[in-house]
Amino acid sequence: MTDGTTDVESSAPAVQRGKRIAIFVIAYDAVETLAKTLDRIPPGIMQLVEEIFVIDDCSSDNTYYAALGYKHARNLEKLSVFRNPVNLRYGGNQKRGYEYAFERGFDIVVLLHADGQYAPESLPRLLDPLLRDEADMVFGSRMAEGGRPLQGGMPFYKYAGNRILTFLQNWLLDMNLTEFHSGYRLYSCHALRRLPLHLNSIEWHFDTEILIQFKEAGFRIVELPIPTYYGDEICHVNGIPYAFNVLRTSVGYILHRKGWIRDRRFDVSGAHRYELKADPWSSHSRVIDMARRCRRERVLEVGTAQGHISRLLAEEGCRVVGIERDAALAEEAATHCERMVVGDVDSLDMSDLGPFDLLICADVLEHLPRPTETLRRLAGHLRPGGRAIVSVPNIALWYFRLKLLFGQFTYVRKGPMDDSHLRFFTRASAARMVSGAGLKVVEAKATPVPLPTVFPVFGTSRILSRLHRLNAWVSRLWPTLLAYQFVFLAEKEKSDR
């Protein structure tokens, strides 16, 4: 049987590499199409896969019995048939299928719809990138060049809706897919296991959540064109709620990424990496500016992350000693440091590090249980007259005051309410911490809310740039209410020993 297209796929992928493959046939009210869909699986793929399992989602028709009948009529031992006792919905049924694939130890799972809308004939080509270890997910797109959706019978209103939603999602998510709404997917089970699938929706936008999770985790998504085939199958998707949920999920992800909310569905990126805050009013820019005005032949930087600040100082001839507790980040930063010490600064033996001209603790002390004691110990390694630069977030920012007014104290992924922060500071309490460490505050600077980071979709627009400039000026007028962070330059008394 053909799917209405002129292209004929080869019968087997080019490379196998011994991977265990399963085809998961998701089924609901598909009694008329299930057998036809299974018949269209190419013989080479039928031999290659270890198991084909159908999960009927408590259909109102005889889909389950049709699948059992097909198994016995074809004597197809590798076909397994299951029926959910209650309807789990589209996303819920997928969750059950992937759990089954994990339990069986498969390497690759193919999601195939029983209604025949997605051409099984394309499986050899779609499987190939996974078998070659060139992808973690292969996404069959009807909108990619060669898909010919309108010629394949896709109603124009669905075509237009798909295009519009895809444009908006690409814009919001900074992706470049030709569509987000195809259900033809092939996954590496190793990648799927790393995702919190149990937190995903049971509705149709489960597919959007998966795509976003793959993006956030840094997994490789390969998009390939597939032919479009629309027959007499019944569409169970309610378009308006689906579009709303897709956009709500996409916006929620952006808010999560920017640190305004925390959505555990998208906590999949692994080790936290820190980017250089390059805007001229950021804490990093303030730290670097202050450092350039200090004697800095020998610098101790605590919490180097990947080494953004260390690199800039090393390029100016400074000898930098770094401390970083994350070994992977420390390995990157070490290329810019005279010496790298890996470990928790609270418990490190630093007796052999020697005296320093400058100490930098940028966005570090809020992560420590005893910041004043740690800063005092670090300041003990400064030469008399040496200086320290400390930056901390401002918990008294108007936004957090407003949230507290309504009884909210919600942790997020980054920013002042980063869920790894143990201590919270106002300008006054931060200044007391610095003084309590035996340092005299010489200068204090406020940084504004980073509008370019909060609203990345506006890029480097003139309007955003002018607003940010105004924001920086206003934050200096009322720093205790409007500052995002405080940066202190402090000095060790020359009489100290």
Coordinates of C-alpha atoms in Angstrom, one line a residue, residues 162-343:
N162 CA 0.7 25.1 11.9
R163 CA 2.7 27.8 10.1
I164 CA 1.6 30.6 12.5
L165 CA 2.2 28.6 15.6
T166 CA 5.6 27.4 14.4
F167 CA 6.6 30.9 13.6
L168 CA 5.7 32.1 17.0
Q169 CA 7.4 29.2 18.8
N170 CA 10.6 29.6 16.8
W171 CA 10.6 33.2 17.7
L172 CA 10.0 32.6 21.4
L173 CA 12.3 29.6 21.8
D174 CA 15.1 30.7 19.5
M175 CA 14.7 27.5 17.4
N176 CA 14.6 27.0 13.7
L177 CA 12.2 24.1 13.0
T178 CA 9.9 23.9 10.0
E179 CA 7.1 22.7 12.3
F180 CA 6.5 21.8 15.9
H181 CA 3.3 19.8 15.5
S182 CA 4.2 16.6 13.8
G183 CA 3.7 13.5 15.9
Y184 CA 6.2 11.4 13.9
R185 CA 9.2 11.1 16.3
L186 CA 12.0 8.7 16.9
Y187 CA 14.0 8.9 20.1
S188 CA 17.1 7.7 21.7
C189 CA 15.9 6.0 24.9
H190 CA 19.1 7.2 26.7
A191 CA 18.0 10.8 26.0
L192 CA 14.4 10.2 26.9
R193 CA 15.4 8.7 30.3
R194 CA 17.0 11.9 31.3
L195 CA 13.8 13.9 30.9
P196 CA 11.1 14.3 33.7
L197 CA 8.4 12.9 31.5
H198 CA 6.2 12.3 34.5
L199 CA 5.8 16.0 34.9
N200 CA 4.7 16.6 31.4
S201 CA 1.1 17.1 30.3
I202 CA -1.2 14.2 29.4
E203 CA -2.7 16.4 26.7
W204 CA -1.6 17.0 23.1
H205 CA 1.0 19.7 23.9
F206 CA 3.1 16.8 25.5
D207 CA 4.8 16.8 22.1
T208 CA 5.8 20.5 22.5
E209 CA 7.1 19.9 26.0
I210 CA 9.4 17.1 24.6
L211 CA 10.8 19.3 21.9
I212 CA 11.6 22.1 24.5
Q213 CA 13.1 19.6 26.9
F214 CA 15.4 18.2 24.2
K215 CA 16.5 21.8 23.3
E216 CA 17.2 22.6 27.0
A217 CA 19.1 19.4 27.5
G218 CA 21.3 20.2 24.5
F219 CA 20.3 17.0 22.7
R220 CA 20.6 16.7 19.0
I221 CA 17.4 17.1 17.1
V222 CA 17.4 16.1 13.4
E223 CA 14.5 17.2 11.3
L224 CA 13.7 15.3 8.1
P225 CA 10.9 15.8 5.6
I226 CA 8.1 13.3 5.5
P227 CA 5.2 13.0 3.0
T228 CA 1.8 14.3 4.1
Y229 CA -1.2 12.0 4.1
Y230 CA -4.7 12.9 5.3
G231 CA -7.4 10.3 4.9
D232 CA -10.7 9.7 6.6
E233 CA -9.2 9.5 10.1
I234 CA -10.9 11.4 12.9
C235 CA -8.9 14.2 14.4
H236 CA -9.2 14.3 18.2
V237 CA -7.3 17.6 18.7
N238 CA -9.3 20.6 19.7
G239 CA -7.3 23.4 17.9
I240 CA -8.0 26.4 20.1
P241 CA -7.1 24.9 23.5
Y242 CA -4.1 23.1 21.8
A243 CA -2.7 26.4 20.4
F244 CA -3.2 28.1 23.8
N245 CA -1.4 25.3 25.7
V246 CA 1.4 25.3 23.1
L247 CA 2.0 29.0 23.5
R248 CA 1.6 29.0 27.3
T249 CA 4.2 26.2 27.5
S250 CA 6.6 28.1 25.3
V251 CA 6.2 31.3 27.2
G252 CA 6.6 29.4 30.5
Y253 CA 9.9 28.0 29.3
I254 CA 11.2 31.4 28.5
L255 CA 10.2 32.7 31.9
H256 CA 12.0 29.6 33.4
R257 CA 15.1 30.3 31.4
K258 CA 15.2 33.9 32.4
G259 CA 14.8 33.0 36.1
W260 CA 11.4 34.6 36.7
I261 CA 9.8 31.3 37.5
R262 CA 10.9 27.7 38.1
D263 CA 9.4 25.0 36.0
R264 CA 10.7 21.6 36.9
R265 CA 9.7 20.2 33.5
F266 CA 12.6 22.1 32.1
D267 CA 15.3 21.5 34.7
V268 CA 17.2 19.2 32.4
S269 CA 20.2 21.1 31.3
G270 CA 22.7 19.5 33.6
A271 CA 25.5 21.5 35.2
H272 CA 24.7 25.2 35.6
R273 CA 26.9 27.4 33.4
Y274 CA 27.4 31.1 33.8
E275 CA 27.5 33.6 31.0
L276 CA 29.6 36.8 31.0
K277 CA 27.2 39.7 31.7
A278 CA 28.6 42.0 29.0
D279 CA 26.2 44.9 29.3
P280 CA 28.0 48.0 30.7
W281 CA 25.9 48.3 33.9
S282 CA 26.1 44.6 34.8
S283 CA 27.8 43.3 37.9
H284 CA 30.6 41.7 35.8
S285 CA 31.2 45.0 34.1
R286 CA 31.3 46.8 37.4
V287 CA 33.7 44.2 38.9
I288 CA 36.1 44.4 35.9
D289 CA 36.0 48.2 36.0
M290 CA 36.8 48.3 39.7
A291 CA 39.6 45.7 39.2
R292 CA 41.3 47.8 36.6
R293 CA 41.5 50.7 39.1
C294 CA 43.3 48.5 41.7
R295 CA 46.7 47.1 42.0
R296 CA 46.2 43.6 40.7
E297 CA 49.5 41.8 40.0
R298 CA 48.3 38.8 41.9
V299 CA 44.5 38.1 42.0
L300 CA 42.5 35.5 43.9
E301 CA 39.1 34.9 42.2
V302 CA 36.6 32.8 44.2
G303 CA 34.0 31.1 42.1
T304 CA 35.6 31.4 38.7
A305 CA 32.8 29.4 36.8
Q306 CA 34.2 29.0 33.3
G307 CA 36.7 31.7 33.8
H308 CA 35.2 34.8 32.1
I309 CA 36.7 37.3 34.6
S310 CA 39.9 35.3 35.0
R311 CA 40.5 35.4 31.3
L312 CA 40.1 39.2 31.0
L313 CA 42.5 39.8 33.9
A314 CA 45.0 37.3 32.6
E315 CA 45.0 39.0 29.2
E316 CA 46.0 42.2 31.0
G317 CA 49.0 40.5 32.6
C318 CA 47.5 39.5 36.0
R319 CA 48.5 36.3 37.7
V320 CA 45.2 34.7 38.7
V321 CA 44.6 32.0 41.3
G322 CA 41.1 30.5 40.9
I323 CA 38.9 28.6 43.3
E324 CA 35.9 26.7 41.9
R325 CA 34.0 23.8 43.4
D326 CA 32.6 22.5 40.1
A327 CA 35.4 20.4 38.6
A328 CA 34.1 20.7 35.0
L329 CA 33.9 24.5 35.1
A330 CA 37.3 24.6 36.9
E331 CA 38.9 22.7 34.1
E332 CA 37.8 25.4 31.6
A333 CA 38.8 28.3 33.9
A334 CA 42.2 26.7 34.6
T335 CA 43.5 27.7 31.1
H336 CA 43.4 31.3 32.3
C337 CA 44.8 30.8 35.8
E338 CA 48.3 30.5 37.2
R339 CA 46.8 28.0 39.6
M340 CA 43.3 26.4 40.0
V341 CA 42.1 25.0 43.3
V342 CA 39.0 22.8 43.1
G343 CA 36.8 22.5 46.1

